[in-house]
Short mmCIF file of C-alpha atoms in Angstrom, two decimals:
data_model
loop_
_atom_site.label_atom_id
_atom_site.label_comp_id
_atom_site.label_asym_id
_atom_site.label_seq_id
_atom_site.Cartn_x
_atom_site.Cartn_y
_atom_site.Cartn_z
CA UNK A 1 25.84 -148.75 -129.22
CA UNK A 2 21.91 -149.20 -129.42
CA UNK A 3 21.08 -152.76 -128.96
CA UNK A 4 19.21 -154.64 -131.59
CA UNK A 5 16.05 -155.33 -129.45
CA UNK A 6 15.77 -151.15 -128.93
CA UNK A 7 15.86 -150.71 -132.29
CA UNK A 8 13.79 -148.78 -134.93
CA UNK A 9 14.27 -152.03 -137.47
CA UNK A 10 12.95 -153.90 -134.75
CA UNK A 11 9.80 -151.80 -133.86
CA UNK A 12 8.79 -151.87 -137.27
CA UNK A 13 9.03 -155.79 -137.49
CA UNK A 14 7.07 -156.33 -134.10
CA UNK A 15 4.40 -154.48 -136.00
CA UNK A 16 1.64 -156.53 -137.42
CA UNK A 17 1.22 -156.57 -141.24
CA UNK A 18 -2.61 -155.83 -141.13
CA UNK A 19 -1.81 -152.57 -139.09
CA UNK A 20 0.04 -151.09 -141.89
CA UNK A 21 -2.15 -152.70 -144.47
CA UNK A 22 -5.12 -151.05 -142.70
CA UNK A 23 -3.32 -147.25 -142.13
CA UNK A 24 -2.57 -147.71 -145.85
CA UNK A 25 -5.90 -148.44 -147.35
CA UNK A 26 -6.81 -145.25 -144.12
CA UNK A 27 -4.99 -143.03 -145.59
CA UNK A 28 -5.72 -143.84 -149.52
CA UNK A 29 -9.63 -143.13 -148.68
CA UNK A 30 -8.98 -140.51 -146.32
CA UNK A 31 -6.15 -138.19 -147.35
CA UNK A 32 -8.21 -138.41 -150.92
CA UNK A 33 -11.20 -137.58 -150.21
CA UNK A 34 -9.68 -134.39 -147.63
CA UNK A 35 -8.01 -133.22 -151.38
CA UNK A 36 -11.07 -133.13 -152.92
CA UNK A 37 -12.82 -131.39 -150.14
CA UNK A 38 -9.96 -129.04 -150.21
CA UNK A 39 -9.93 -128.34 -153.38
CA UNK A 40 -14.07 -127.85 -153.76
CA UNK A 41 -13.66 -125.59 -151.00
CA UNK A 42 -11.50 -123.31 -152.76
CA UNK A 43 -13.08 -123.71 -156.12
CA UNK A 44 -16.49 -123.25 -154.71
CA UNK A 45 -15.68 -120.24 -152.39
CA UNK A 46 -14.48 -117.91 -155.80
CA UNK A 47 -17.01 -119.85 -157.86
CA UNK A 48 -19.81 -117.97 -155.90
CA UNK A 49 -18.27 -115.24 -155.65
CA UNK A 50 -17.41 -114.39 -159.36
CA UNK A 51 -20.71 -115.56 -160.48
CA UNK A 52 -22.33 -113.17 -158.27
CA UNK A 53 -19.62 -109.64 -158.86
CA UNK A 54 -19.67 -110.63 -163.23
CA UNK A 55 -21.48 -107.71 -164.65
CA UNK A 56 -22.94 -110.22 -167.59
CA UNK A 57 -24.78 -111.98 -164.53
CA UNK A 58 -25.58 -108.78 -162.24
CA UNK A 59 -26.76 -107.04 -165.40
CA UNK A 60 -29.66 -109.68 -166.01
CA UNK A 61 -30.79 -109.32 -162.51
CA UNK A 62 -32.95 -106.58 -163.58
CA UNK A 63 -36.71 -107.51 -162.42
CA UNK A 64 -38.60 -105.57 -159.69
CA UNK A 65 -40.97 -107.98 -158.33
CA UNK A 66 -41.61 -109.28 -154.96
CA UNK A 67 -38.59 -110.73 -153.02
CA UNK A 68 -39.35 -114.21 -153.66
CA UNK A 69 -39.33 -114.07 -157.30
CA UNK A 70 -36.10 -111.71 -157.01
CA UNK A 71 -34.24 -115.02 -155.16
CA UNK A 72 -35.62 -117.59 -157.20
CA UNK A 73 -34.54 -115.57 -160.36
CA UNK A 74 -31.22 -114.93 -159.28
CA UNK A 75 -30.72 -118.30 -158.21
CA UNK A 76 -31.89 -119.60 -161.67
CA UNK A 77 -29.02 -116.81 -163.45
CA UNK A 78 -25.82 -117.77 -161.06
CA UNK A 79 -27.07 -122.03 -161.52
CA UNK A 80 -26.96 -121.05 -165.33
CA UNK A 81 -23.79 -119.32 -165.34
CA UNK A 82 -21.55 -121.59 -163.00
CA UNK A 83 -23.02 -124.72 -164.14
CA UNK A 84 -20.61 -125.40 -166.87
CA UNK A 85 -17.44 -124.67 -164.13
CA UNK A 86 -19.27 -127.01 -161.69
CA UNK A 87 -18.64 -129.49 -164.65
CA UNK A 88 -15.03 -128.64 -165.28
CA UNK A 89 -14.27 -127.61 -161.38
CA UNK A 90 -15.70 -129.38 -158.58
CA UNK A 91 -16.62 -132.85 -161.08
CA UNK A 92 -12.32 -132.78 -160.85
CA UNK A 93 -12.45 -132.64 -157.44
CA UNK A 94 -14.82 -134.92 -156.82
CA UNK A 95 -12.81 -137.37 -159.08
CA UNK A 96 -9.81 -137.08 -156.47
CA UNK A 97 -12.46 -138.54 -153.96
CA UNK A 98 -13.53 -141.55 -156.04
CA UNK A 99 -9.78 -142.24 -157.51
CA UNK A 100 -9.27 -143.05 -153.76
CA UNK A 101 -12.13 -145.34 -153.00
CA UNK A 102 -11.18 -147.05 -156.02
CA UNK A 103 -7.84 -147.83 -155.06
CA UNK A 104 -8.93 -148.54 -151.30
CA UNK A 105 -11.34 -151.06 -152.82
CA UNK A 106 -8.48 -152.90 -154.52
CA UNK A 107 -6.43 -152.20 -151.83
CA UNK A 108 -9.16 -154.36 -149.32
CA UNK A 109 -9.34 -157.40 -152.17
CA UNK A 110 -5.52 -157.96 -151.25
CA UNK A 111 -5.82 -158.59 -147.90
CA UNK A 112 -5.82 -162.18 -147.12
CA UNK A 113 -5.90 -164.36 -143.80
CA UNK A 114 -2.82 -166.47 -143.03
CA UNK A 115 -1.97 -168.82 -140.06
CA UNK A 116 -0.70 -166.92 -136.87
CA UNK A 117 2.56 -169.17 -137.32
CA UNK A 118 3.15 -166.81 -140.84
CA UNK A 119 1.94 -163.33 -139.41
CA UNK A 120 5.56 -162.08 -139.30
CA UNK A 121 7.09 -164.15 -142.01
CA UNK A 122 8.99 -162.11 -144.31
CA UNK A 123 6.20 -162.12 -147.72
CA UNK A 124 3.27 -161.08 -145.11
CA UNK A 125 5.58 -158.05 -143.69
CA UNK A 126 6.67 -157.19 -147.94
CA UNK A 127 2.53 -157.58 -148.18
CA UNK A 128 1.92 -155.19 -145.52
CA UNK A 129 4.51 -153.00 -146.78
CA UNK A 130 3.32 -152.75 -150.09
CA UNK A 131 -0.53 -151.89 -149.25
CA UNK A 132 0.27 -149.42 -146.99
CA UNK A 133 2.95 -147.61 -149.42
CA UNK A 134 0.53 -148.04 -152.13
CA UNK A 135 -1.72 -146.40 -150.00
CA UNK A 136 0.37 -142.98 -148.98
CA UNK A 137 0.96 -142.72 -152.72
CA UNK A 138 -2.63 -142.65 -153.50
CA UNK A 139 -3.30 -140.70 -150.92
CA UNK A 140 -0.95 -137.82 -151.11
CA UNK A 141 -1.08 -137.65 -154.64
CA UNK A 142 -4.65 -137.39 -154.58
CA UNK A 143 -4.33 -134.44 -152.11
CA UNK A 144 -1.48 -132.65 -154.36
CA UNK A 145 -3.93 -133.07 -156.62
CA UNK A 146 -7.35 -132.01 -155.36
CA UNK A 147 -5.09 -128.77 -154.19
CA UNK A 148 -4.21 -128.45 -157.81
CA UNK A 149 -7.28 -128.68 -159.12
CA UNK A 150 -9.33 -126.45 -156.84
CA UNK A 151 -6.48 -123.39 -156.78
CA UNK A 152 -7.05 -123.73 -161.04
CA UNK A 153 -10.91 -124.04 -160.81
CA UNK A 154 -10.41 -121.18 -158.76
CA UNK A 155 -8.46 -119.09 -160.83
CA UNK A 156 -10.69 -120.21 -163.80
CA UNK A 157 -13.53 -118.66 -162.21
CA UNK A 158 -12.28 -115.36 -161.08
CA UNK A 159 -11.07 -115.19 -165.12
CA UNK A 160 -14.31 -116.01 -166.76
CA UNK A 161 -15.60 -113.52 -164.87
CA UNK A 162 -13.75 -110.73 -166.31
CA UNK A 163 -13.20 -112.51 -169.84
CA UNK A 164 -15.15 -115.47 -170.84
CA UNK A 165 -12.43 -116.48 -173.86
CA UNK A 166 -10.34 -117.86 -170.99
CA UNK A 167 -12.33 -120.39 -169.79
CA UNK A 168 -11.37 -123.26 -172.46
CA UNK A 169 -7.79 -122.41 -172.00
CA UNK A 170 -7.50 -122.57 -168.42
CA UNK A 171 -9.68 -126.20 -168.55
CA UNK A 172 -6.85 -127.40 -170.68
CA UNK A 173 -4.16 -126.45 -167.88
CA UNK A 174 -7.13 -127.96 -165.74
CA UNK A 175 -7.14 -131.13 -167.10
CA UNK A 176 -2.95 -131.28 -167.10
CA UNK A 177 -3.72 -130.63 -163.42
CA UNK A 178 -6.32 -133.57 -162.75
CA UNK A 179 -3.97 -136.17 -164.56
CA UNK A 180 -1.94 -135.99 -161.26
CA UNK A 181 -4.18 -138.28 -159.21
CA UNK A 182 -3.83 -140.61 -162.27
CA UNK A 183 -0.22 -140.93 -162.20
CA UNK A 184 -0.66 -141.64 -158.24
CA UNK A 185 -3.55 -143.81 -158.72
CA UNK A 186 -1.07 -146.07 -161.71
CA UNK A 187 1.66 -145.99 -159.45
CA UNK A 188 -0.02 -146.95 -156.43
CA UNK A 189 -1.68 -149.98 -158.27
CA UNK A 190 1.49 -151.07 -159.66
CA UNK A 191 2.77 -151.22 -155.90
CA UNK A 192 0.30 -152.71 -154.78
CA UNK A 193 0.59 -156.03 -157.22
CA UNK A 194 3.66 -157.03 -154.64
CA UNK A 195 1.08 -158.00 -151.80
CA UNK A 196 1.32 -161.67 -151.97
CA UNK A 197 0.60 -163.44 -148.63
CA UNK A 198 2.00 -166.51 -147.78
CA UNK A 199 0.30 -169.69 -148.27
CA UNK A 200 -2.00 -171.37 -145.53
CA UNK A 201 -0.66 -174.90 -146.27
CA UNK A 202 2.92 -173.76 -145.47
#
């Protein structure tokens, strides 16, 4: 029999409330903005790549000047041609990275300072609780989503590529996609309206 004082309930409790509060609002910022990074990374890396091997772009690239001008025109031709998937791809991504500041920004307005006589009362550990679930939910479901979003920016771009009538009907699955870090973003809000910290007069 494991005595109460050995415990994993006990542990936990010994832990102060502003330790989880501050791993949550951690790992809301920084698990969100590693999803978006993630998922630019993977939308970027085919991005390039198709924009470069589509024969509509190669096929423009048809200038024999000096090798400056031969750069700066094919520079101008991909830049035209992935521009509108930078504005359907990587702006989703990106959005993965603010969701999270947003919430970690809330998350910091709940944090409040209470007497050292109420540090382990049972409303300041439900407050740290709360903040640092509400954070892993943002968090995680910010990286689900950035992974999402980059693997169908990805696949958008190796399509368009071959067939440009796919684009608009892979941005709708796209969009289905990005409304992930929403639903995490809602939830994690919602669960974070239970931080209440105890009063300083009692």
């Amino acid at each position: 029999m494991v005595s109460a004082s050995s415990s994993w309930s006990r542990a936990l409790v010994q832990i102060s409330p502003y330790t989880f509060s501050a791993l949550g609002i951690a790992i809301a910022i920084g698990v969100s903005v590693l999803g978006a990074a993630w998922g630019i990374y993977i939308t970027g890396s085919s991005l390039i790549g198709a924009a470069i091997k589509a024969p509509r772009i190669t096929s423009k690239n048809l200038i024999r000047h000096n090798k400056l001008l031969v750069s700066l025109r094919l520079f101008v031709i991909i830049s035209s041609s992935i521009m509108e998937h930078l504005v359907s791809c990587v702006i989703f991504c990106e959005a993965v990275a603010i969701y999270g500041v947003i919430v970690a920004i809330i998350l910091q307005t709940k944090l409040e300072s209470v007497p050292a006589s109420q540090i382990y009362a049972p409303e300041s550990l439900r407050a740290g609780y709360a903040i640092f679930a509400s954070g892993i939910i943002v968090g995680f479901a910010n990286l689900v989503c950035g992974l999402c979003v980059g693997i169908i920016g990805s696949s958008c771009a190796l399509s368009d590529a071959q067939n440009s009538s796919l684009f608009v009907k892979i941005l709708v699955i796209e969009i289905f996609g990005s409304a992930l870090g929403l639903f995490g973003v809602i939830v994690g809000i919602i669960m974070s309206a239970q931080a209440t910290w105890p009063s300083k007069t009692a």
